[in-house]
mmCIF file of C-alpha atoms in Angstrom:
data_model
loop_
_atom_site.group_PDB
_atom_site.id
_atom_site.type_symbol
_atom_site.label_atom_id
_atom_site.label_comp_id
_atom_site.label_asym_id
_atom_site.label_seq_id
_atom_site.Cartn_x
_atom_site.Cartn_y
_atom_site.Cartn_z
ATOM 1 C CA MET O 1 24.586 -19.867 -5.125
ATOM 2 C CA GLN O 2 25.025 -16.801 -7.304
ATOM 3 C CA ALA O 3 21.967 -14.786 -8.340
ATOM 4 C CA THR O 4 21.449 -11.954 -10.848
ATOM 5 C CA LEU O 5 19.199 -8.904 -10.681
ATOM 6 C CA LEU O 6 18.065 -7.781 -14.159
ATOM 7 C CA LEU O 7 16.653 -4.255 -14.572
ATOM 8 C CA ASP O 8 14.364 -3.226 -17.412
ATOM 9 C CA ASP O 9 17.133 -1.194 -19.074
ATOM 10 C CA GLY O 10 19.229 -4.364 -19.410
ATOM 11 C CA THR O 11 21.530 -3.684 -16.442
ATOM 12 C CA LYS O 12 22.622 -6.808 -14.547
ATOM 13 C CA LEU O 13 23.752 -6.823 -10.907
ATOM 14 C CA THR O 14 25.279 -9.911 -9.319
ATOM 15 C CA GLY O 15 24.671 -11.071 -5.767
ATOM 16 C CA LEU O 16 23.904 -14.125 -3.668
ATOM 17 C CA ALA O 17 20.720 -16.175 -3.961
ATOM 18 C CA ALA O 18 18.369 -16.312 -0.985
ATOM 19 C CA GLY O 19 14.880 -17.564 -0.371
ATOM 20 C CA ALA O 20 13.372 -19.933 -2.909
ATOM 21 C CA PRO O 21 15.417 -20.767 -6.021
ATOM 22 C CA GLY O 22 14.011 -19.818 -9.420
ATOM 23 C CA VAL O 23 13.246 -16.789 -11.588
ATOM 24 C CA THR O 24 10.760 -14.053 -10.700
ATOM 25 C CA VAL O 25 9.598 -10.880 -12.485
ATOM 26 C CA GLY O 26 7.851 -7.873 -10.951
ATOM 27 C CA GLU O 27 7.630 -4.135 -10.432
ATOM 28 C CA LEU O 28 10.683 -2.673 -8.690
ATOM 29 C CA GLY O 29 9.746 -1.120 -5.354
ATOM 30 C CA VAL O 30 12.119 0.655 -2.962
ATOM 31 C CA TYR O 31 11.310 0.369 0.731
ATOM 32 C CA SER O 32 12.994 2.382 3.484
ATOM 33 C CA GLY O 33 11.350 0.670 6.470
ATOM 34 C CA HIS O 34 12.807 -2.005 8.740
ATOM 35 C CA ASP O 35 10.125 -4.674 9.002
ATOM 36 C CA ALA O 36 10.448 -7.025 6.032
ATOM 37 C CA VAL O 37 7.726 -9.375 7.274
ATOM 38 C CA TYR O 38 5.151 -6.575 7.421
ATOM 39 C CA ARG O 39 6.026 -5.527 3.883
ATOM 40 C CA LEU O 40 6.058 -9.090 2.562
ATOM 41 C CA THR O 41 2.598 -9.872 3.939
ATOM 42 C CA ASP O 42 0.957 -6.539 3.054
ATOM 43 C CA PRO O 43 -1.329 -7.149 0.024
ATOM 44 C CA ALA O 44 -0.254 -3.745 -1.326
ATOM 45 C CA SER O 45 3.087 -5.424 -2.106
ATOM 46 C CA GLY O 46 1.433 -7.643 -4.700
ATOM 47 C CA GLY O 47 3.398 -7.764 -7.941
ATOM 48 C CA GLN O 48 6.491 -6.080 -6.468
ATOM 49 C CA ILE O 49 10.127 -7.052 -6.146
ATOM 50 C CA CYS O 50 11.095 -4.868 -3.229
ATOM 51 C CA ALA O 51 14.569 -3.437 -2.542
ATOM 52 C CA PHE O 52 15.161 -2.713 1.162
ATOM 53 C CA THR O 53 17.513 0.233 1.647
ATOM 54 C CA GLN O 54 18.343 -0.673 5.260
ATOM 55 C CA PRO O 55 21.859 -2.154 5.726
ATOM 56 C CA ALA O 56 20.377 -5.496 6.805
ATOM 57 C CA VAL O 57 16.911 -7.049 6.771
ATOM 58 C CA GLY O 58 15.703 -9.912 8.902
ATOM 59 C CA THR O 59 17.416 -8.706 12.075
ATOM 60 C CA TRP O 60 14.048 -8.964 13.863
ATOM 61 C CA GLY O 61 13.399 -12.389 12.400
ATOM 62 C CA VAL O 62 9.796 -13.378 11.744
ATOM 63 C CA ASN O 63 7.287 -12.235 14.332
ATOM 64 C CA THR O 64 3.852 -13.541 13.377
ATOM 65 C CA GLU O 65 2.233 -10.537 15.104
ATOM 66 C CA HIS O 66 3.690 -8.378 12.329
ATOM 67 C CA CYS O 67 2.091 -10.436 9.544
ATOM 68 C CA GLU O 68 -0.651 -8.366 7.929
ATOM 69 C CA THR O 69 -2.202 -11.356 6.148
ATOM 70 C CA GLY O 70 -1.692 -15.096 6.275
ATOM 71 C CA SER O 71 0.799 -15.285 3.418
ATOM 72 C CA PRO O 72 3.414 -13.188 1.562
ATOM 73 C CA TRP O 73 2.357 -11.279 -1.559
ATOM 74 C CA MET O 74 5.664 -9.845 -2.708
ATOM 75 C CA ARG O 75 7.223 -11.478 -5.790
ATOM 76 C CA GLY O 76 10.838 -11.000 -4.750
ATOM 77 C CA LEU O 77 13.183 -9.312 -2.283
ATOM 78 C CA ILE O 78 16.447 -7.402 -2.793
ATOM 79 C CA ALA O 79 18.774 -6.676 0.122
ATOM 80 C CA ARG O 80 22.331 -5.745 0.970
ATOM 81 C CA GLU O 81 22.349 -8.375 3.708
ATOM 82 C CA ILE O 82 19.803 -10.903 4.977
ATOM 83 C CA THR O 83 20.474 -11.700 8.625
ATOM 84 C CA ALA O 84 20.706 -15.437 9.269
ATOM 85 C CA ALA O 85 20.585 -15.205 13.091
ATOM 86 C CA PRO O 86 17.860 -12.736 14.194
ATOM 87 C CA SER O 87 17.928 -11.047 17.582
ATOM 88 C CA ASN O 88 14.361 -10.855 18.819
ATOM 89 C CA TRP O 89 12.762 -12.937 21.565
ATOM 90 C CA ARG O 90 9.479 -13.000 19.606
ATOM 91 C CA SER O 91 11.076 -14.345 16.423
ATOM 92 C CA ALA O 92 9.688 -17.705 15.314
ATOM 93 C CA GLU O 93 12.096 -18.267 12.390
ATOM 94 C CA ASN O 94 14.671 -16.435 10.312
ATOM 95 C CA LEU O 95 13.740 -14.444 7.217
ATOM 96 C CA ASP O 96 15.419 -16.777 4.729
ATOM 97 C CA PHE O 97 13.356 -19.726 5.957
ATOM 98 C CA PHE O 98 10.188 -17.607 5.747
ATOM 99 C CA LEU O 99 11.050 -16.670 2.149
ATOM 100 C CA ARG O 100 11.655 -20.305 1.220
ATOM 101 C CA ARG O 101 8.412 -21.402 2.850
ATOM 102 C CA GLY O 102 6.507 -18.691 0.965
ATOM 103 C CA LEU O 103 8.275 -19.498 -2.344
ATOM 104 C CA ILE O 104 9.708 -15.960 -2.548
ATOM 105 C CA THR O 105 12.945 -15.570 -4.506
ATOM 106 C CA ALA O 106 15.492 -13.113 -3.110
ATOM 107 C CA ILE O 107 18.974 -11.731 -3.753
ATOM 108 C CA SER O 108 21.456 -10.240 -1.275
ATOM 109 C CA GLY O 109 24.792 -8.481 -1.720
ATOM 110 C CA ILE O 110 23.208 -5.583 -3.665
ATOM 111 C CA ASP O 111 23.983 -1.945 -2.837
ATOM 112 C CA THR O 112 20.308 -1.086 -2.405
ATOM 113 C CA PRO O 113 20.694 2.671 -1.691
ATOM 114 C CA GLU O 114 22.677 2.997 -4.929
ATOM 115 C CA LEU O 115 20.056 0.868 -6.703
ATOM 116 C CA ALA O 116 17.338 3.226 -5.430
ATOM 117 C CA ARG O 117 19.213 6.279 -6.755
ATOM 118 C CA TYR O 118 19.889 4.644 -10.112
ATOM 119 C CA ALA O 119 16.259 3.521 -10.499
ATOM 120 C CA ALA O 120 14.993 7.036 -9.724
ATOM 121 C CA GLU O 121 17.405 8.647 -12.219
ATOM 122 C CA LYS O 122 16.721 6.169 -15.019
ATOM 123 C CA GLY O 123 13.031 5.672 -14.354
ATOM 124 C CA ILE O 124 13.419 1.926 -13.794
ATOM 125 C CA LYS O 125 10.000 0.353 -13.294
ATOM 126 C CA ASN O 126 10.406 -3.429 -13.515
ATOM 127 C CA CYS O 127 13.084 -6.020 -12.761
ATOM 128 C CA ALA O 128 13.725 -9.743 -12.375
ATOM 129 C CA ILE O 129 15.746 -11.986 -10.076
ATOM 130 C CA ALA O 130 17.323 -15.119 -11.519
ATOM 131 C CA ALA O 131 18.454 -17.349 -8.665
ATOM 132 C CA SER O 132 19.444 -20.306 -10.784
ATOM 133 C CA ALA O 133 22.966 -21.514 -11.554
ATOM 134 C CA GLU O 134 22.040 -22.721 -15.026
ATOM 135 C CA PHE O 135 19.829 -19.861 -16.232
ATOM 136 C CA ASN O 136 20.788 -18.414 -19.653
ATOM 137 C CA GLY O 137 17.552 -17.070 -21.176
ATOM 138 C CA TRP O 138 18.416 -13.393 -20.664
ATOM 139 C CA ASP O 139 16.944 -12.000 -23.891
ATOM 140 C CA ALA O 140 13.551 -13.594 -23.323
ATOM 141 C CA LEU O 141 13.598 -12.577 -19.650
ATOM 142 C CA LEU O 142 14.391 -8.941 -20.509
ATOM 143 C CA THR O 143 11.433 -8.859 -22.898
ATOM 144 C CA GLN O 144 9.213 -10.213 -20.125
ATOM 145 C CA VAL O 145 10.549 -7.621 -17.665
ATOM 146 C CA LYS O 146 9.859 -4.718 -20.023
ATOM 147 C CA VAL O 147 6.205 -5.656 -20.561
ATOM 148 C CA TYR O 148 5.393 -6.851 -17.035
ATOM 149 C CA ARG O 149 2.153 -5.547 -15.550
ATOM 150 C CA TYR O 150 0.601 -6.747 -12.330
ATOM 151 C CA ASN O 151 -2.705 -8.541 -12.824
ATOM 152 C CA ASP O 152 -4.429 -6.850 -9.909
ATOM 153 C CA THR O 153 -7.548 -8.876 -9.202
ATOM 154 C CA PHE O 154 -7.431 -8.269 -5.417
ATOM 155 C CA PRO O 155 -6.517 -11.872 -4.512
ATOM 156 C CA ALA O 156 -6.242 -11.031 -0.783
ATOM 157 C CA ALA O 157 -9.745 -9.534 -0.562
ATOM 158 C CA VAL O 158 -12.629 -11.156 1.284
ATOM 159 C CA ARG O 159 -15.123 -13.063 -0.852
ATOM 160 C CA THR O 160 -18.112 -12.488 1.472
ATOM 161 C CA PRO O 161 -18.778 -9.720 4.052
ATOM 162 C CA MET O 162 -16.826 -10.164 7.287
ATOM 163 C CA THR O 163 -17.619 -8.138 10.420
ATOM 164 C CA HIS O 164 -15.258 -7.193 13.268
ATOM 165 C CA GLY O 165 -16.095 -5.466 16.537
ATOM 166 C CA SER O 166 -19.082 -5.638 18.825
ATOM 167 C CA PRO O 167 -22.320 -3.807 17.944
ATOM 168 C CA LYS O 168 -22.677 -2.880 21.630
ATOM 169 C CA ASN O 169 -21.686 0.747 22.242
ATOM 170 C CA ALA O 170 -20.169 1.028 18.747
ATOM 171 C CA ALA O 171 -19.382 4.593 17.679
ATOM 172 C CA ALA O 172 -20.443 3.807 14.120
ATOM 173 C CA HIS O 173 -20.715 0.912 11.679
ATOM 174 C CA VAL O 174 -18.316 1.440 8.773
ATOM 175 C CA ALA O 175 -17.972 -0.582 5.612
ATOM 176 C CA VAL O 176 -14.470 -1.176 4.232
ATOM 177 C CA CYS O 177 -14.079 -1.882 0.527
ATOM 178 C CA ASP O 178 -11.506 -4.646 0.918
ATOM 179 C CA PHE O 179 -8.888 -4.246 -1.814
ATOM 180 C CA GLY O 180 -6.776 -6.666 0.207
ATOM 181 C CA SER O 181 -6.349 -4.221 3.074
ATOM 182 C CA SER O 182 -3.891 -5.087 5.828
ATOM 183 C CA HIS O 183 -4.952 -5.887 9.376
ATOM 184 C CA ILE O 184 -3.694 -2.516 10.616
ATOM 185 C CA LEU O 185 -6.774 -0.542 9.545
ATOM 186 C CA THR O 186 -9.189 -3.058 11.047
ATOM 187 C CA ARG O 187 -7.298 -3.033 14.349
ATOM 188 C CA LEU O 188 -7.240 0.764 14.440
ATOM 189 C CA LEU O 189 -10.934 1.145 13.691
ATOM 190 C CA THR O 190 -12.052 -1.435 16.250
ATOM 191 C CA SER O 191 -9.750 0.141 18.866
ATOM 192 C CA MET O 192 -11.624 3.411 18.263
ATOM 193 C CA ARG O 193 -14.957 1.604 18.895
ATOM 194 C CA PHE O 194 -16.025 1.337 15.267
ATOM 195 C CA ARG O 195 -17.831 -1.758 14.104
ATOM 196 C CA VAL O 196 -16.150 -2.785 10.847
ATOM 197 C CA THR O 197 -17.483 -4.882 7.965
ATOM 198 C CA LEU O 198 -15.069 -5.853 5.184
ATOM 199 C CA LEU O 199 -16.829 -6.057 1.814
ATOM 200 C CA PRO O 200 -15.699 -7.701 -1.459
ATOM 201 C CA PRO O 201 -14.242 -4.895 -3.630
ATOM 202 C CA TYR O 202 -16.422 -5.333 -6.700
ATOM 203 C CA ASP O 203 -19.628 -5.531 -4.642
ATOM 204 C CA ALA O 204 -18.768 -3.072 -1.846
ATOM 205 C CA PRO O 205 -20.254 0.162 -3.295
ATOM 206 C CA THR O 206 -23.482 -1.636 -4.263
ATOM 207 C CA ILE O 207 -23.809 -3.363 -0.865
ATOM 208 C CA TYR O 208 -23.148 -0.021 0.813
ATOM 209 C CA GLN O 209 -25.920 1.638 -1.183
ATOM 210 C CA ARG O 210 -28.435 -0.813 0.292
ATOM 211 C CA GLY O 211 -27.983 0.857 3.674
ATOM 212 C CA GLY O 212 -27.076 -0.300 7.155
ATOM 213 C CA PHE O 213 -23.683 1.456 7.282
ATOM 214 C CA ASP O 214 -22.644 4.898 8.469
ATOM 215 C CA ALA O 215 -19.667 5.362 6.141
ATOM 216 C CA LEU O 216 -17.529 3.710 3.484
ATOM 217 C CA ILE O 217 -13.753 3.488 3.833
ATOM 218 C CA LEU O 218 -11.574 2.788 0.791
ATOM 219 C CA PRO O 219 -8.210 1.484 2.063
ATOM 220 C CA ASN O 220 -4.886 0.775 0.442
ATOM 221 C CA GLY O 221 -4.174 -2.165 -1.854
ATOM 222 C CA ALA O 222 -2.174 -3.233 -4.880
ATOM 223 C CA GLY O 223 -2.829 -2.233 -8.468
ATOM 224 C CA SER O 224 -4.400 0.721 -10.242
ATOM 225 C CA PRO O 225 -7.992 2.043 -10.170
ATOM 226 C CA ARG O 226 -7.736 2.481 -13.929
ATOM 227 C CA SER O 227 -8.145 -1.306 -14.176
ATOM 228 C CA HIS O 228 -11.497 -1.209 -12.379
ATOM 229 C CA PRO O 229 -13.745 1.405 -14.030
ATOM 230 C CA GLY O 230 -16.879 -0.291 -12.686
ATOM 231 C CA ILE O 231 -15.937 0.505 -9.083
ATOM 232 C CA THR O 232 -15.149 4.099 -10.033
ATOM 233 C CA GLU O 233 -18.545 4.545 -11.698
ATOM 234 C CA VAL O 234 -20.456 3.407 -8.607
ATOM 235 C CA LEU O 235 -18.307 5.676 -6.421
ATOM 236 C CA ARG O 236 -19.403 8.606 -8.602
ATOM 237 C CA ASP O 237 -23.010 7.838 -7.649
ATOM 238 C CA LEU O 238 -22.075 7.733 -3.960
ATOM 239 C CA ILE O 239 -20.260 11.074 -4.264
ATOM 240 C CA ALA O 240 -23.342 12.629 -5.866
ATOM 241 C CA ALA O 241 -25.468 11.261 -3.006
ATOM 242 C CA GLY O 242 -23.117 12.771 -0.409
ATOM 243 C CA ALA O 243 -22.265 9.445 1.237
ATOM 244 C CA PRO O 244 -19.516 9.769 3.891
ATOM 245 C CA MET O 245 -16.317 8.265 2.448
ATOM 246 C CA LEU O 246 -12.656 8.213 3.443
ATOM 247 C CA GLY O 247 -9.807 6.955 1.255
ATOM 248 C CA PHE O 248 -6.219 5.874 2.017
ATOM 249 C CA GLY O 249 -3.567 5.034 -0.592
ATOM 250 C CA LEU O 250 -5.339 3.148 -3.379
ATOM 251 C CA GLY O 251 -8.620 4.453 -1.966
ATOM 252 C CA PHE O 252 -7.305 8.009 -2.480
ATOM 253 C CA ARG O 253 -6.734 7.236 -6.154
ATOM 254 C CA PHE O 254 -10.180 5.671 -6.589
ATOM 255 C CA LEU O 255 -11.914 8.688 -5.028
ATOM 256 C CA LEU O 256 -9.798 11.118 -7.045
ATOM 257 C CA LEU O 257 -10.830 9.500 -10.351
ATOM 258 C CA ALA O 258 -14.459 9.225 -9.225
ATOM 259 C CA ALA O 259 -14.440 12.959 -8.408
ATOM 260 C CA GLY O 260 -13.191 13.810 -11.917
ATOM 261 C CA GLY O 261 -9.457 14.025 -11.210
ATOM 262 C CA LYS O 262 -6.587 12.478 -13.162
ATOM 263 C CA LEU O 263 -3.424 10.573 -12.247
ATOM 264 C CA ARG O 264 0.046 10.643 -13.780
ATOM 265 C CA GLN O 265 3.020 8.333 -13.417
ATOM 266 C CA MET O 266 5.738 9.433 -11.007
ATOM 267 C CA ARG O 267 9.374 9.182 -12.031
ATOM 268 C CA GLY O 268 10.250 7.534 -8.735
ATOM 269 C CA ALA O 269 7.730 5.594 -6.651
ATOM 270 C CA ARG O 270 7.143 6.384 -2.979
ATOM 271 C CA ARG O 271 7.288 3.203 -0.950
ATOM 272 C CA GLY O 272 8.264 3.047 2.682
ATOM 273 C CA ALA O 273 8.417 5.277 5.725
ATOM 274 C CA TRP O 274 9.348 8.856 6.649
ATOM 275 C CA PHE O 275 7.854 10.685 3.668
ATOM 276 C CA PRO O 276 7.043 14.256 4.831
ATOM 277 C CA VAL O 277 3.511 15.571 4.304
ATOM 278 C CA THR O 278 2.259 18.992 5.406
ATOM 279 C CA ASP O 279 -1.272 19.354 6.755
ATOM 280 C CA LEU O 280 -2.336 22.647 5.170
ATOM 281 C CA GLN O 281 -4.981 23.335 7.824
ATOM 282 C CA THR O 282 -2.658 23.076 10.839
ATOM 283 C CA GLY O 283 0.730 23.697 9.193
ATOM 284 C CA ASN O 284 2.102 20.567 10.883
ATOM 285 C CA THR O 285 4.422 18.268 8.956
ATOM 286 C CA LEU O 286 3.664 14.564 9.302
ATOM 287 C CA TYR O 287 6.085 11.715 8.593
ATOM 288 C CA THR O 288 4.108 9.111 6.734
ATOM 289 C CA TRP O 289 4.075 5.618 5.249
ATOM 290 C CA GLN O 290 3.385 5.545 1.508
ATOM 291 C CA SER O 291 3.181 2.988 -1.282
ATOM 292 C CA HIS O 292 2.355 4.331 -4.743
ATOM 293 C CA ALA O 293 3.837 5.279 -8.107
ATOM 294 C CA LEU O 294 1.051 7.616 -9.280
ATOM 295 C CA THR O 295 0.289 11.201 -8.275
ATOM 296 C CA PRO O 296 -2.621 13.589 -9.013
ATOM 297 C CA GLU O 297 -2.515 15.907 -11.993
ATOM 298 C CA GLU O 298 -3.077 19.505 -10.973
ATOM 299 C CA PRO O 299 -4.999 21.706 -10.853
ATOM 300 C CA LEU O 300 -7.641 19.440 -9.329
ATOM 301 C CA PRO O 301 -11.235 19.725 -10.601
ATOM 302 C CA ASP O 302 -13.547 22.344 -9.109
ATOM 303 C CA GLY O 303 -14.840 21.337 -5.699
ATOM 304 C CA LEU O 304 -11.746 19.351 -4.709
ATOM 305 C CA ILE O 305 -9.789 21.111 -1.969
ATOM 306 C CA VAL O 306 -6.167 20.123 -1.380
ATOM 307 C CA THR O 307 -5.689 19.407 2.339
ATOM 308 C CA HIS O 308 -2.163 17.921 2.388
ATOM 309 C CA ARG O 309 0.971 18.466 0.284
ATOM 310 C CA ASN O 310 4.418 16.928 0.007
ATOM 311 C CA PRO O 311 6.833 19.754 0.938
ATOM 312 C CA ALA O 312 9.607 18.277 -1.228
ATOM 313 C CA ASP O 313 7.861 18.448 -4.616
ATOM 314 C CA GLY O 314 4.547 20.161 -3.793
ATOM 315 C CA SER O 315 2.398 17.246 -4.952
ATOM 316 C CA ALA O 316 -1.104 16.854 -3.516
ATOM 317 C CA GLU O 317 -1.247 14.218 -0.758
ATOM 318 C CA GLY O 318 -4.794 14.783 0.456
ATOM 319 C CA PHE O 319 -8.075 16.353 -0.595
ATOM 320 C CA SER O 320 -11.653 16.882 0.502
ATOM 321 C CA LEU O 321 -14.823 17.544 -1.489
ATOM 322 C CA GLU O 322 -16.382 20.913 -0.826
ATOM 323 C CA GLY O 323 -19.705 20.600 0.973
ATOM 324 C CA LYS O 324 -19.532 16.793 1.201
ATOM 325 C CA PRO O 325 -18.334 14.447 3.982
ATOM 326 C CA ILE O 326 -15.680 12.961 1.703
ATOM 327 C CA SER O 327 -11.903 13.111 2.112
ATOM 328 C CA ALA O 328 -8.803 11.131 1.207
ATOM 329 C CA VAL O 329 -5.068 11.042 1.876
ATOM 330 C CA HIS O 330 -2.419 9.344 -0.237
ATOM 331 C CA PHE O 331 -0.453 8.051 2.730
ATOM 332 C CA LEU O 332 -1.320 5.018 4.840
ATOM 333 C CA PRO O 333 -2.675 4.495 8.361
ATOM 334 C CA CYS O 334 0.001 3.476 10.844
ATOM 335 C CA SER O 335 -0.342 0.991 13.714
ATOM 336 C CA ASP O 336 0.596 3.812 16.081
ATOM 337 C CA LEU O 337 -2.289 6.294 16.197
ATOM 338 C CA ARG O 338 0.212 9.082 16.940
ATOM 339 C CA VAL O 339 2.271 8.574 13.764
ATOM 340 C CA GLY O 340 1.449 10.042 10.370
ATOM 341 C CA GLY O 341 -1.663 11.798 11.643
ATOM 342 C CA THR O 342 -3.611 8.513 11.667
ATOM 343 C CA GLY O 343 -5.536 9.242 14.857
ATOM 344 C CA GLU O 344 -6.319 12.810 13.806
ATOM 345 C CA ILE O 345 -7.542 11.763 10.359
ATOM 346 C CA LEU O 346 -9.809 9.005 11.681
ATOM 347 C CA SER O 347 -11.105 11.216 14.502
ATOM 348 C CA ALA O 348 -11.767 14.140 12.144
ATOM 349 C CA PHE O 349 -13.620 11.858 9.752
ATOM 350 C CA TYR O 350 -15.783 10.546 12.604
ATOM 351 C CA HIS O 351 -16.662 13.973 13.987
ATOM 352 C CA ASN O 352 -17.069 15.828 10.690
ATOM 353 C CA ALA O 353 -18.658 13.173 8.496
ATOM 354 C CA LEU O 354 -20.432 10.938 11.001
ATOM 355 C CA HIS O 355 -20.932 12.455 14.426
ATOM 356 C CA ARG O 356 -22.225 15.839 13.304
ATOM 357 C CA GLY O 357 -23.459 14.831 9.866
ATOM 358 C CA GLY O 358 -25.300 11.700 10.936
ATOM 359 C CA SER O 359 -25.702 8.620 8.773
ATOM 360 C CA HIS O 360 -25.807 9.179 5.015
ATOM 361 C CA ALA O 361 -25.806 5.525 4.038
ATOM 362 C CA GLY O 362 -28.510 4.359 1.710
#
């Protein structure tokens, strides 16, 4: 069946329908990684219709070990080709079946690298996929596309505290403000002998203030911190108290606003792998995973020290607060501790903010 991709400037691209039939609207994201299942099940993909720039997606099939949550969060998928017969001994099903089962509408036959270039040049933010042979409501759909905004209420977050890792011989007990964080961060922290408690996002800063934790980690997730001023206000109190905090992705943006910084919209979003970031302390360039469409306004407020920069455009990708055990990076932790500086960042946070500084919680 034929399908149509509608961009928010009115451009229509024709391809083949895949996944679940129907019409879906969302934010256009461009993803350069290979693993579609990881991206589909990452809560940070909430509200997005993601274009994969790889020549084919689904070649690995669906490996449940790569699922970051129990269900897909993406609103739609755009690909040049969706492989029907995956080649992976761990594959449980093909990608098209997974999309149908998760009610995710998709379109193939699109030149996704060209789409990525066009979207960056034109500043395309939203799009829609119409995978329906009889659809003709284009004017109404375009209006919906232009005004679309993700209702980010953290649907993948825990509702009550949930603890992972044994208290025996734990290096520290960290609280994670669960914006719908993926399983990667929890696995990494427990592998480094941290005891981890996921907290509901709206209650996390208040629960943390009651004590019992050594640090607060603000992970990645979907949406904008501008929609949640209450969380930002409580984080300001924690900053003033000198509580050890570390932010990734969305957590970076929350801490930046809480520390008095500002965010601006990027012309082209950064979503996917292999984004270069330079660690200003060591001079090393990291290749990172990122997922955001906002960037800090500079200069940063007094007391915020830029620790990482993107060498392509010079934008700030990390900061620390002078004299406080608080830091953040805009890129995401990777499942491999050696990639993207993940191991170094977590280790530095432990030694600088926790090991030498002791517990600041409560």
